[in-house]
Amino acid sequence: MRILCGQSTMVVLSTGSGKSLCYQLPAYMYAYRSRSLCLVISPLVSLMQDQVVMDLPACLKGACIHNNMTPDQRSKVIESAISGDLHFLLLSPEMLVGGSIFGDNGKFPPISFVCIDEVHCLSEWSHHFRPSYLMVCKTLRERFGVSVMLGLTATANKSTIRSVCQNFNIPEHSVVMNAPVPTNLMITVSRDEDKDEMLIQLLKGRNFSGCSSIIVYCTRREETERVATIIRTPRRSKPTQTRKKKSTKALGLSLAWSAECYHAGMTPAHRKRVQKQFMAGKLRVIVATVAFGMGLDKRDIRGVIHYNFPRTIESYVQEIGRAGRDGGISYCHLFLDPTGSDLRELKRHIHARSLDRITIKKFVLRVFQQCSCLESDGADDVIKVLRRCFGHERALSIEELVNKLDVKEEGLSTLLCYLELHDCRYLRSDQPTYNTCVIRFYSSVNILLDVVKKCPVLGMLLTKRPDLLSSAMTSRIIEFDVIQLADDVGVPSYVIKRQLRDLQFINDHNGCRRSGIIVEFSNLCYRYRCRGDFSDDEIDGIVDFLFERVDGQERTEMYLLYKFYDMLKSASYKTCYSCGDEDGVDEERIDSLRLKLQHHMENSSEHVISREKLLETSSELATPQELSSLRSDIRNFINTYMHDHMLTGRCIARIFHGIDSPCFPTQVWSKVRRYWRCSLHIDFNIIRVTATQELINWRR
């Protein structure tokens, strides 16, 4: 009703609760009343395809557009939307922001409302935070004038809900949600040392042997293949604990179940075939990475097993929510590694996104390039500076910035989002663009005069840059930065690009033909608009703001990871034999764990604790002997690689923990076995601080 009344809404419902109907019914009713179209933004192609190919009512028409489609396929969908044959259209965030399909907005029916699926990606407090989603909200409001939005998700705690509500401009009390952890799920945890053998015993046990469909979640692709092979392979049962067992027929059976793996490294056809078999009930066990199951509409999944430790509490709640959608009793088991190796693996992912203050400062200085829009009036040592800068169009080469700062593109995009979301609105970002223009002349150089007449700004550039004019006369090539030219002449870059593209054609009484000029654009860049007159103190303030956000995010994720681990450990059994197969289900322990999970989902998670407190909770503190050995390894590493690489304490800590980065890729550095992943038993920040000290000593 809120959507039909024109009010933006967020819906948090567990998997299988009918979230799709929340946009399908309003989309149909809006289109029935007036010719309109509902846009649905979805993060994954597989989710879009599932929403379209599932059994929709005959009266409801939907389609999707994504990058994997051919131009002809896209054209057919666009024609259907323009003709009014569709009630809803599914798009990826990139497709919407790019705006290529909306080249002529006048032909499209009006947008009734927009539904954003997996809306938790909007929240910077979410583990799944995606900067592209922030651009979606801005694009919908500013380019399409959309005022009504519907956000759908199955996983969101209080912090995420608050963040999404701020983006939607809606009060928190308008959020529709149900209990995040269904009561029909029997949740158990065990700390088995031999997980492979115990997984087989669990599947053969009373609880899981009768399950018609089971999902086994693994963290890594190669793990899914290995575990699927173990389940498929007939094996003789090992001697088990010497306790009296009930004569259950299922316990005497050898494990002869069909099992297949599912991960992003498989071909689309292979993944589709495996999923189809699982949906049809021909495949009993599927061993998959966490991507499997998003949007999966199978109501009789009776078992979910986590072979590895989940990334977050939210992920875990969402994944176990795929079992028992029909309300029937279902079983969820998690293997908690007693050695803590799974915990260390997840900590590596958190540290991979962290940044040093010096790196952030280099980034800020590159973003906010100084301009000359200053007017000074002063005497002696007192200078009065009047702010005259109203903003400049800027561009930063993504590839160059990634390699210079050793930061992945996703991390850079997140920093830009933080700057745009700040109350001061430090910058206004736009869609990335190709900034370098190369003009080639394949006919007489005399055509240059016609070029200057047709594109006056290019004539201004050649006048200011004699070197470019010389290059045009000799090698018949002109190469320059479009956005720098746009800023110099005060003309928007998109206008200049349109003029440059038009140079390739001649329109006269003979019609349209090639002009003998080729115009090419390259070098993908971030494009944004910002002021260029920030003082040194203001720059330091921006650096402080970004560092606090990044560092605080790292500490928050680390705190929540420890909290989740302790929560599961307190509810765990020593082995899966004690989880209810023989002695009955311990409902009190299950209820306690369910309440803890529910309490987390219903409360804020914006806990930022000090690094000292984190070190106290860490089990990876170094002994004096280990610290001495670590210092020796770091010195040897510095002496070996310092002359060929730009080393920092953080990059050394990443290598010692086996963390990939743009300048130190896994494919190369994993071969350096002496140092790669050599200190996983020592806390990352202890290695970082120690390596920084050794680098300072080395430079002295």
XYZ file of C-alpha atoms in Angstrom:
700
model
C 0.000 0.000 0.000
C 2.855 2.412 0.732
C 4.161 2.109 -2.839
C 0.674 2.552 -4.287
C 0.311 5.668 -2.125
C 3.561 7.065 -3.549
C 5.675 6.501 -0.413
C 9.198 5.055 -0.562
C 9.585 1.883 1.486
C 12.204 -0.619 2.596
C 11.227 -4.273 3.004
C 13.361 -6.713 5.009
C 11.933 -10.214 4.711
C 13.620 -13.583 5.076
C 14.385 -15.607 1.979
C 11.269 -17.082 0.417
C 8.812 -14.660 2.046
C 7.549 -13.254 -1.245
C 9.657 -10.120 -1.688
C 9.226 -10.264 -5.482
C 5.475 -9.830 -5.108
C 6.146 -6.510 -3.343
C 7.118 -4.936 -6.681
C 5.216 -7.166 -9.109
C 1.737 -6.334 -7.783
C 2.244 -2.519 -7.640
C 3.894 -2.613 -11.073
C 0.839 -4.341 -12.546
C -1.617 -1.995 -10.838
C 0.257 1.142 -11.880
C 0.477 -0.069 -15.498
C -3.236 -1.022 -15.454
C -4.251 2.435 -14.246
C -1.869 4.427 -16.437
C 0.718 3.501 -19.016
C 3.849 3.280 -16.834
C 6.890 1.098 -16.228
C 8.537 -0.176 -13.031
C 12.341 -0.381 -13.052
C 13.959 -3.122 -10.959
C 17.675 -2.762 -10.178
C 19.326 -6.112 -9.533
C 23.048 -6.793 -8.859
C 23.374 -10.201 -10.541
C 22.488 -11.373 -14.036
C 21.351 -14.741 -12.669
C 18.873 -12.999 -10.357
C 17.427 -10.980 -13.234
C 17.008 -14.028 -15.419
C 15.335 -15.980 -12.603
C 12.807 -13.188 -12.036
C 11.855 -13.190 -15.727
C 11.804 -16.926 -16.488
C 9.979 -17.969 -13.312
C 6.285 -18.806 -13.520
C 4.768 -15.337 -13.774
C 0.999 -14.924 -14.053
C -0.206 -14.611 -17.640
C -1.245 -11.012 -16.984
C 2.214 -9.932 -15.753
C 4.953 -9.154 -18.277
C 8.596 -8.533 -17.422
C 11.994 -8.496 -19.130
C 15.636 -7.814 -18.292
C 18.562 -6.028 -19.925
C 22.170 -6.825 -19.035
C 25.632 -6.756 -20.567
C 25.558 -10.420 -21.599
C 22.778 -9.806 -24.128
C 23.370 -9.194 -27.827
C 22.393 -5.804 -29.342
C 19.419 -7.452 -31.109
C 18.153 -8.934 -27.850
C 18.410 -5.570 -26.115
C 16.617 -3.837 -28.975
C 13.677 -6.239 -28.739
C 13.334 -5.626 -24.997
C 13.530 -1.838 -25.488
C 10.860 -1.994 -28.200
C 8.603 -3.972 -25.854
C 9.102 -1.377 -23.118
C 8.409 1.546 -25.466
C 5.265 -0.098 -26.829
C 3.912 -0.597 -23.295
C 4.022 -4.405 -23.346
C 6.072 -4.629 -20.100
C 5.026 -4.027 -16.521
C 8.569 -4.146 -15.119
C 12.092 -4.012 -16.537
C 15.123 -5.417 -14.706
C 18.472 -3.646 -15.101
C 21.950 -3.879 -13.642
C 23.209 -0.782 -11.776
C 25.843 -0.184 -14.457
C 23.258 -0.345 -17.227
C 21.072 2.236 -15.507
C 23.893 4.656 -14.670
C 25.378 4.366 -18.159
C 22.030 5.492 -19.522
C 22.634 4.186 -23.045
C 19.247 2.451 -23.207
C 17.489 5.680 -22.259
C 18.924 7.688 -25.113
C 15.496 9.090 -25.970
C 13.573 9.351 -22.719
C 10.488 10.669 -24.501
C 9.757 7.279 -26.030
C 9.755 5.381 -22.746
C 6.612 5.246 -20.650
C 6.822 7.182 -17.345
C 8.531 5.382 -14.461
C 5.965 4.552 -11.784
C 8.524 3.583 -9.142
C 11.916 1.908 -8.860
C 12.651 -1.278 -6.924
C 16.235 -1.836 -5.759
C 16.916 -5.490 -5.000
C 19.649 -6.441 -2.495
C 19.325 -2.875 -1.205
C 21.767 -3.545 1.653
C 24.498 -2.888 -0.943
C 23.602 0.793 -0.485
C 24.888 0.854 3.066
C 28.539 1.636 3.747
C 28.095 -0.383 6.961
C 27.196 -3.467 4.949
C 29.841 -6.067 4.151
C 28.415 -6.051 0.605
C 28.712 -2.280 0.177
C 28.915 -1.392 -3.531
C 29.764 2.196 -4.506
C 27.891 1.792 -7.800
C 24.635 1.550 -5.847
C 25.101 5.093 -4.509
C 25.325 6.342 -8.092
C 22.030 4.566 -8.794
C 20.077 6.661 -6.255
C 21.591 9.879 -7.550
C 20.903 8.936 -11.170
C 17.279 8.037 -10.444
C 16.602 11.334 -8.700
C 18.587 13.738 -10.873
C 18.267 12.222 -14.352
C 14.886 10.512 -14.199
C 13.131 12.440 -11.445
C 12.098 9.284 -9.581
C 10.674 9.984 -6.140
C 9.228 6.597 -5.108
C 11.652 3.771 -4.338
C 11.236 0.291 -2.935
C 14.213 -1.437 -1.327
C 14.223 -5.223 -0.906
C 16.663 -7.339 1.080
C 16.776 -10.473 3.191
C 19.737 -9.337 5.297
C 19.998 -6.022 7.090
C 20.813 -5.111 10.673
C 19.850 -1.856 12.353
C 22.863 0.071 11.011
C 22.194 -0.990 7.440
C 18.515 -0.116 7.735
C 19.373 3.339 9.077
C 21.824 3.965 6.228
C 19.355 2.859 3.535
C 16.590 4.988 5.075
C 18.885 8.019 4.851
C 19.490 7.322 1.149
C 15.737 6.872 0.558
C 14.808 9.872 2.719
C 12.292 7.809 4.682
C 11.763 7.405 8.453
C 12.958 4.164 10.030
C 9.482 3.319 11.339
C 8.316 2.898 7.723
C 10.460 -0.220 7.255
C 8.539 -3.485 6.832
C 10.326 -6.501 8.287
C 9.824 -9.902 9.881
C 11.850 -12.100 12.222
C 15.257 -12.594 10.565
C 15.804 -16.167 11.846
C 12.835 -18.514 11.231
C 11.900 -20.768 14.147
C 11.673 -23.870 11.941
C 15.466 -23.954 11.474
C 17.422 -26.281 13.755
C 20.824 -24.550 13.966
C 23.848 -26.464 15.263
C 27.616 -25.858 15.378
C 30.522 -28.230 15.969
C 34.323 -27.983 16.270
C 35.398 -31.139 14.428
C 39.070 -31.616 13.635
C 38.471 -33.869 10.614
C 35.774 -31.929 8.775
C 35.823 -34.179 5.703
C 35.008 -37.316 7.659
C 32.526 -35.549 9.917
C 30.718 -34.065 6.912
C 30.135 -37.594 5.609
C 28.952 -38.761 9.014
C 26.639 -35.753 9.279
C 25.079 -36.475 5.896
C 24.588 -40.121 6.895
C 23.092 -39.160 10.255
C 19.458 -39.129 11.190
C 18.839 -35.429 10.635
C 20.387 -34.986 7.190
C 19.945 -38.461 5.690
C 16.262 -37.762 5.122
C 16.771 -34.310 3.597
C 15.636 -34.159 -0.011
C 17.844 -31.200 -0.986
C 20.988 -29.950 0.745
C 23.309 -27.001 0.105
C 26.907 -27.180 1.365
C 28.562 -23.760 1.388
C 32.324 -23.360 0.980
C 34.418 -20.199 0.847
C 36.713 -21.042 -2.064
C 36.022 -22.450 -5.515
C 38.605 -25.221 -5.290
C 37.090 -26.245 -1.955
C 33.676 -26.767 -3.551
C 35.164 -29.128 -6.150
C 37.099 -31.095 -3.547
C 34.167 -31.450 -1.143
C 31.771 -32.459 -3.944
C 34.222 -35.188 -4.958
C 34.420 -36.458 -1.378
C 30.634 -36.727 -1.132
C 30.352 -38.503 -4.489
C 33.132 -40.996 -3.773
C 32.022 -44.246 -2.037
C 34.142 -44.861 1.052
C 34.334 -47.244 3.956
C 33.156 -45.704 7.187
C 35.822 -45.066 9.803
C 35.344 -46.402 13.343
C 33.301 -43.902 15.294
C 32.943 -43.140 18.972
C 32.209 -46.206 21.045
C 28.752 -45.345 22.216
C 25.528 -47.282 21.844
C 23.729 -46.221 18.687
C 20.092 -46.496 17.924
C 19.245 -48.918 15.148
C 18.328 -46.364 12.554
C 18.155 -47.644 9.037
C 19.689 -44.471 7.651
C 22.819 -44.919 9.763
C 23.598 -48.241 8.170
C 23.476 -46.926 4.640
C 26.639 -46.088 2.719
C 26.705 -42.584 1.335
C 25.792 -42.836 -2.347
C 24.411 -39.393 -3.018
C 24.732 -37.333 -6.139
C 26.699 -34.140 -5.549
C 27.939 -31.361 -7.829
C 29.869 -28.155 -7.271
C 28.707 -24.683 -8.273
C 30.892 -21.562 -8.478
C 31.641 -18.566 -10.681
C 34.600 -20.271 -12.354
C 32.302 -22.702 -14.174
C 30.876 -21.924 -17.582
C 27.352 -20.403 -17.615
C 26.000 -23.495 -19.374
C 27.496 -25.805 -16.744
C 26.136 -23.708 -13.867
C 22.699 -23.613 -15.469
C 22.672 -27.386 -15.917
C 23.659 -28.014 -12.287
C 21.063 -25.556 -10.974
C 18.358 -27.070 -13.170
C 19.116 -30.571 -11.852
C 19.013 -29.303 -8.268
C 15.724 -27.493 -8.805
C 14.174 -30.603 -10.392
C 15.226 -32.773 -7.450
C 17.601 -34.876 -9.571
C 20.618 -33.573 -7.647
C 20.482 -34.054 -3.893
C 23.585 -32.182 -2.699
C 25.070 -29.052 -4.241
C 28.412 -27.769 -2.942
C 28.625 -24.093 -3.749
C 30.121 -20.724 -2.996
C 27.898 -18.118 -1.363
C 26.669 -16.716 -4.712
C 24.469 -19.794 -5.169
C 20.999 -19.414 -3.756
C 20.446 -15.683 -4.308
C 16.943 -15.512 -5.715
C 16.641 -19.319 -5.671
C 12.976 -20.312 -5.491
C 13.123 -23.836 -4.074
C 10.938 -24.357 -1.051
C 11.907 -27.900 -0.042
C 15.577 -27.352 0.815
C 15.865 -29.255 4.075
C 19.528 -28.811 4.923
C 22.213 -26.095 4.766
C 25.757 -26.935 5.842
C 28.545 -24.379 6.189
C 31.824 -26.169 5.611
C 33.694 -22.896 6.219
C 33.116 -19.960 8.530
C 30.711 -17.413 6.924
C 31.898 -13.889 6.148
C 29.411 -12.067 8.389
C 26.419 -12.668 10.612
C 24.207 -11.122 7.933
C 25.541 -13.521 5.291
C 25.004 -16.476 7.589
C 21.409 -15.513 8.381
C 20.661 -15.055 4.689
C 22.216 -18.396 3.713
C 20.501 -20.526 6.352
C 17.268 -18.745 5.415
C 17.289 -20.641 2.128
C 16.260 -23.789 4.003
C 12.709 -24.591 5.079
C 10.916 -21.919 3.078
C 7.735 -23.997 3.252
C 7.793 -23.868 7.041
C 8.904 -27.468 7.497
C 11.611 -28.419 9.990
C 15.040 -27.997 8.384
C 18.583 -28.455 9.640
C 21.485 -26.027 9.460
C 24.956 -27.032 10.600
C 28.217 -25.105 10.717
C 31.707 -26.576 11.026
C 33.780 -24.219 13.188
C 37.478 -24.791 12.545
C 39.071 -25.386 15.985
C 42.457 -24.156 14.704
C 41.030 -20.764 13.664
C 42.231 -21.014 10.052
C 38.829 -19.949 8.674
C 38.868 -16.922 10.970
C 42.334 -15.938 9.726
C 41.170 -16.282 6.132
C 38.312 -13.840 6.696
C 40.610 -11.406 8.512
C 42.813 -11.401 5.432
C 39.871 -10.149 3.355
C 39.282 -7.310 5.822
C 42.941 -6.262 5.819
C 42.960 -6.344 2.016
C 40.631 -3.320 2.006
C 42.510 -1.278 4.618
C 44.657 1.754 3.742
C 47.472 3.781 5.291
C 47.120 7.467 6.031
C 49.975 8.341 3.650
C 48.209 6.495 0.813
C 44.991 8.384 1.512
C 46.860 11.697 1.485
C 48.402 10.899 -1.906
C 44.921 10.090 -3.167
C 43.450 13.354 -1.813
C 46.236 15.439 -3.366
C 45.594 13.795 -6.731
C 41.837 14.394 -6.464
C 41.961 18.026 -5.355
C 44.465 19.546 -7.750
C 45.227 23.185 -7.019
C 43.723 25.744 -9.361
C 44.449 29.443 -9.923
C 41.025 30.714 -8.858
C 42.480 32.747 -5.978
C 42.623 36.436 -5.369
C 45.149 37.553 -2.723
C 45.249 40.895 -1.045
C 47.612 41.379 1.842
C 50.625 43.087 3.294
C 53.663 41.904 5.209
C 52.952 38.467 6.724
C 49.148 38.767 6.671
C 47.505 37.414 3.529
C 43.791 37.463 2.979
C 42.595 34.821 0.554
C 39.185 35.180 -1.022
C 37.547 31.984 -2.254
C 36.699 32.423 -5.917
C 36.664 28.813 -7.147
C 33.227 27.453 -8.072
C 34.502 24.063 -9.205
C 36.355 22.389 -12.044
C 35.702 19.286 -14.107
C 38.471 16.818 -13.300
C 39.596 13.367 -14.422
C 41.850 10.766 -12.840
C 43.178 7.783 -14.777
C 41.888 4.686 -12.983
C 44.669 2.371 -14.126
C 47.399 4.876 -13.280
C 45.934 5.599 -9.856
C 45.532 1.895 -9.052
C 49.179 1.219 -9.872
C 50.547 4.346 -8.202
C 48.721 3.831 -4.906
C 48.561 0.003 -4.935
C 44.832 0.186 -4.199
C 42.143 -1.754 -6.037
C 39.602 0.148 -8.118
C 36.783 -0.734 -5.722
C 38.684 0.892 -2.857
C 39.258 4.088 -4.831
C 35.581 4.243 -5.812
C 34.609 3.892 -2.156
C 36.841 6.825 -1.168
C 35.234 8.995 -3.838
C 31.805 7.996 -2.513
C 32.799 8.997 1.019
C 33.874 12.414 -0.264
C 30.595 12.873 -2.109
C 28.489 11.732 0.861
C 30.181 14.120 3.289
C 28.068 17.005 4.567
C 30.456 19.426 2.840
C 29.929 17.594 -0.497
C 33.618 17.811 -1.349
C 33.007 16.639 -4.902
C 30.299 15.588 -7.301
C 31.193 12.419 -9.155
C 29.934 11.391 -12.566
C 30.097 8.277 -14.712
C 33.698 7.198 -15.563
C 34.741 8.284 -19.039
C 37.520 7.807 -21.569
C 39.613 10.943 -21.313
C 42.461 10.619 -23.822
C 41.525 11.605 -27.372
C 43.630 10.646 -30.403
C 42.817 12.236 -33.773
C 44.375 10.674 -36.869
C 44.376 12.252 -40.350
C 44.314 9.841 -43.259
C 43.769 12.455 -45.942
C 45.601 15.661 -46.730
C 46.761 17.710 -43.762
C 44.904 20.650 -45.322
C 41.767 19.161 -43.792
C 43.029 20.556 -40.504
C 41.544 23.943 -41.429
C 38.101 22.375 -41.820
C 38.580 20.593 -38.509
C 39.300 23.841 -36.679
C 36.215 25.471 -38.211
C 34.027 22.547 -37.246
C 35.445 22.250 -33.695
C 36.573 25.689 -32.477
C 37.772 24.432 -29.094
C 40.277 22.207 -30.890
C 41.576 25.315 -32.660
C 42.014 26.993 -29.265
C 43.971 23.970 -28.055
C 46.304 23.988 -31.079
C 46.906 27.693 -30.571
C 47.926 27.160 -26.940
C 49.907 23.971 -27.677
C 52.335 24.443 -30.588
C 53.684 20.941 -29.949
C 50.292 19.450 -30.844
C 50.132 21.544 -34.001
C 53.611 20.334 -34.970
C 52.559 16.737 -34.345
C 49.502 17.232 -36.518
C 51.590 18.625 -39.379
C 54.310 15.945 -39.248
C 52.796 12.671 -37.997
C 49.136 13.601 -38.616
C 48.247 12.696 -35.024
C 46.859 14.878 -32.234
C 46.647 13.443 -28.699
C 45.267 15.356 -25.695
C 43.116 15.129 -22.535
C 39.503 15.999 -23.228
C 38.538 16.984 -19.686
C 41.574 19.222 -19.250
C 40.591 20.975 -22.479
C 36.985 21.246 -21.277
C 38.105 22.854 -18.032
C 40.427 25.294 -19.830
C 37.750 26.565 -22.219
C 34.785 26.275 -19.852
C 32.773 23.903 -22.031
C 31.332 20.586 -20.697
C 33.387 17.581 -21.789
C 30.380 15.763 -23.273
C 29.834 18.688 -25.660
C 33.453 18.599 -26.801
C 33.315 14.817 -27.265
C 30.234 15.131 -29.429
C 31.969 17.741 -31.591
C 35.063 15.552 -31.880
C 33.048 12.497 -32.950
C 31.300 14.589 -35.605
C 34.698 15.286 -37.207
C 34.684 11.751 -38.628
C 31.798 12.538 -40.995
C 30.905 15.113 -43.601
C 27.283 16.045 -44.224
C 26.629 17.958 -47.461
C 24.429 17.807 -50.545
C 26.062 14.462 -51.416
C 24.858 12.936 -48.141
C 26.875 11.620 -45.187
C 30.333 10.202 -45.831
C 33.668 9.599 -44.083
C 35.890 12.645 -43.680
C 39.257 10.885 -43.571
C 39.612 11.533 -39.840
C 39.587 8.882 -37.140
C 38.768 9.942 -33.560
C 39.512 7.455 -30.771
C 39.013 7.718 -26.998
C 40.968 5.718 -24.412
C 42.229 5.772 -20.813
C 39.210 5.186 -18.575
C 39.092 7.851 -15.858
C 37.086 8.852 -12.851
C 35.176 12.008 -13.742
C 34.035 14.452 -11.101
C 33.628 18.117 -10.292
C 35.302 19.770 -7.298
C 36.872 22.960 -6.062
C 40.609 23.458 -6.420
C 41.299 26.089 -3.773
C 41.482 23.993 -0.610
C 44.070 25.149 1.917
C 46.633 22.805 3.472
C 44.584 22.657 6.677
C 41.453 21.758 4.720
C 43.337 19.023 2.848
C 44.547 17.614 6.169
C 40.966 17.699 7.425
C 39.775 15.719 4.396
C 42.577 13.187 4.915
C 41.610 12.837 8.594
C 37.969 12.264 7.627
C 38.783 9.547 5.077
C 41.303 7.803 7.301
C 38.859 7.708 10.212
C 36.185 6.225 7.943
C 38.459 3.566 6.444
C 40.227 2.705 9.692
C 36.963 2.722 11.629
C 35.350 0.443 9.051
C 38.238 -2.010 9.367
C 37.994 -2.059 13.172
C 34.209 -2.432 13.038
C 34.381 -5.414 10.687
C 37.097 -6.990 12.839
C 35.029 -6.499 15.995
C 31.953 -8.056 14.389
C 34.002 -10.979 13.100
C 35.323 -11.742 16.588
C 31.821 -11.290 18.003
C 30.368 -13.741 15.470
C 33.118 -16.287 16.123
C 32.607 -16.121 19.891
C 28.835 -16.384 19.422
C 29.162 -19.608 17.424
C 31.908 -21.024 19.619
C 29.778 -20.621 22.757
C 26.981 -22.607 21.076
C 29.206 -25.289 19.527
C 29.729 -28.944 20.352
C 33.086 -30.664 20.253
C 31.907 -32.973 17.446
C 28.842 -33.206 15.238
C 27.983 -36.536 16.957
C 26.669 -34.436 19.854
C 24.396 -32.267 17.703
C 21.233 -34.301 18.063
C 21.511 -37.347 15.816
C 21.447 -39.721 18.784
C 20.415 -37.841 21.896
C 17.788 -35.564 20.408
C 17.977 -31.912 19.503
C 19.132 -29.551 22.240
C 16.357 -26.995 21.711
C 17.586 -24.758 24.542
C 20.986 -24.291 22.899
C 19.390 -23.777 19.484
C 16.988 -21.155 20.871
C 19.865 -19.368 22.609
C 21.863 -19.115 19.372
C 18.782 -18.025 17.427
C 18.106 -15.245 19.939
C 21.702 -14.021 19.728
C 21.526 -13.885 15.930
C 18.193 -12.097 16.074
C 19.471 -9.609 18.649
C 22.369 -8.690 16.381
C 20.109 -8.190 13.372
C 17.754 -5.953 15.341
C 20.449 -3.716 16.827
C 23.138 -1.339 15.599
C 26.555 -2.704 14.586
C 28.455 0.581 14.268
C 30.922 -0.414 16.984
C 34.332 1.174 16.498
C 36.828 -0.049 19.072
C 40.470 0.803 19.530
C 43.292 -1.188 18.003
C 44.597 -1.905 21.502
C 41.280 -3.553 22.364
C 41.395 -5.558 19.139
C 44.881 -6.811 19.971
C 43.610 -7.948 23.372
C 40.949 -10.088 21.687
C 43.339 -11.444 19.054
C 44.840 -14.899 19.496
C 47.692 -14.056 17.130
C 49.980 -12.098 19.445
C 53.660 -12.770 18.899
C 55.996 -14.203 21.538
C 59.452 -12.570 21.936
C 60.995 -15.426 19.946
C 58.421 -15.090 17.137
C 58.886 -11.314 17.078
C 62.644 -11.702 16.759
C 62.220 -14.172 13.903
C 59.697 -11.832 12.254
C 62.126 -8.899 12.372
C 64.800 -11.056 10.782
C 62.476 -12.106 7.947
C 61.408 -8.490 7.364
C 65.028 -7.281 7.184
C 65.911 -9.982 4.689
C 62.842 -9.146 2.615
C 63.683 -5.433 2.587
C 67.292 -6.057 1.575
C 66.144 -8.313 -1.256
C 63.273 -6.311 -2.766
C 63.632 -2.684 -1.648
C 65.628 -1.618 -4.714
C 63.056 -2.944 -7.196
C 59.780 -2.141 -5.408
C 58.187 0.694 -3.470
C 57.745 -1.020 -0.107
C 55.602 0.053 2.847
C 54.873 -1.617 6.142
C 51.388 -2.499 4.941
C 52.487 -4.106 1.678
C 55.049 -6.240 3.563
C 52.340 -7.316 6.016
C 50.070 -8.188 3.078
C 52.747 -10.385 1.512
C 53.473 -12.113 4.832
C 49.724 -12.829 5.126
C 49.296 -13.727 1.439
C 47.011 -10.796 0.578
C 46.773 -9.833 -3.080
C 47.151 -6.205 -4.264
C 47.561 -4.543 -7.695
C 51.348 -4.106 -7.370
C 51.902 -7.428 -5.591
C 49.583 -9.917 -7.351
C 49.107 -13.447 -6.101
C 50.145 -14.946 -9.444
C 53.649 -13.515 -9.006
C 54.285 -13.328 -5.274
C 52.806 -16.704 -4.352
C 55.908 -18.166 -5.989
C 58.072 -16.416 -3.394
C 57.329 -19.164 -0.895
C 59.827 -17.987 1.693
C 57.699 -14.924 2.454
C 54.218 -15.444 0.969
C 51.810 -16.359 3.816
C 54.808 -17.007 6.063
C 53.413 -15.289 9.194
C 49.715 -16.131 9.308
C 50.073 -16.961 13.000
C 51.010 -13.342 13.849
C 48.497 -10.463 13.889
C 48.499 -8.389 10.697
C 48.936 -5.049 12.459
C 51.877 -6.332 14.498
C 53.605 -7.217 11.213
C 52.649 -3.843 9.698
C 54.028 -1.813 12.611
C 57.188 -3.927 12.835
C 57.813 -3.674 9.080
C 57.322 0.110 9.189
C 59.915 0.393 11.953
C 62.379 -1.741 10.006
C 61.855 0.371 6.858
C 62.612 3.539 8.853
C 65.770 1.938 10.222
C 66.809 0.776 6.745
C 66.425 4.282 5.260
C 68.626 5.781 7.948
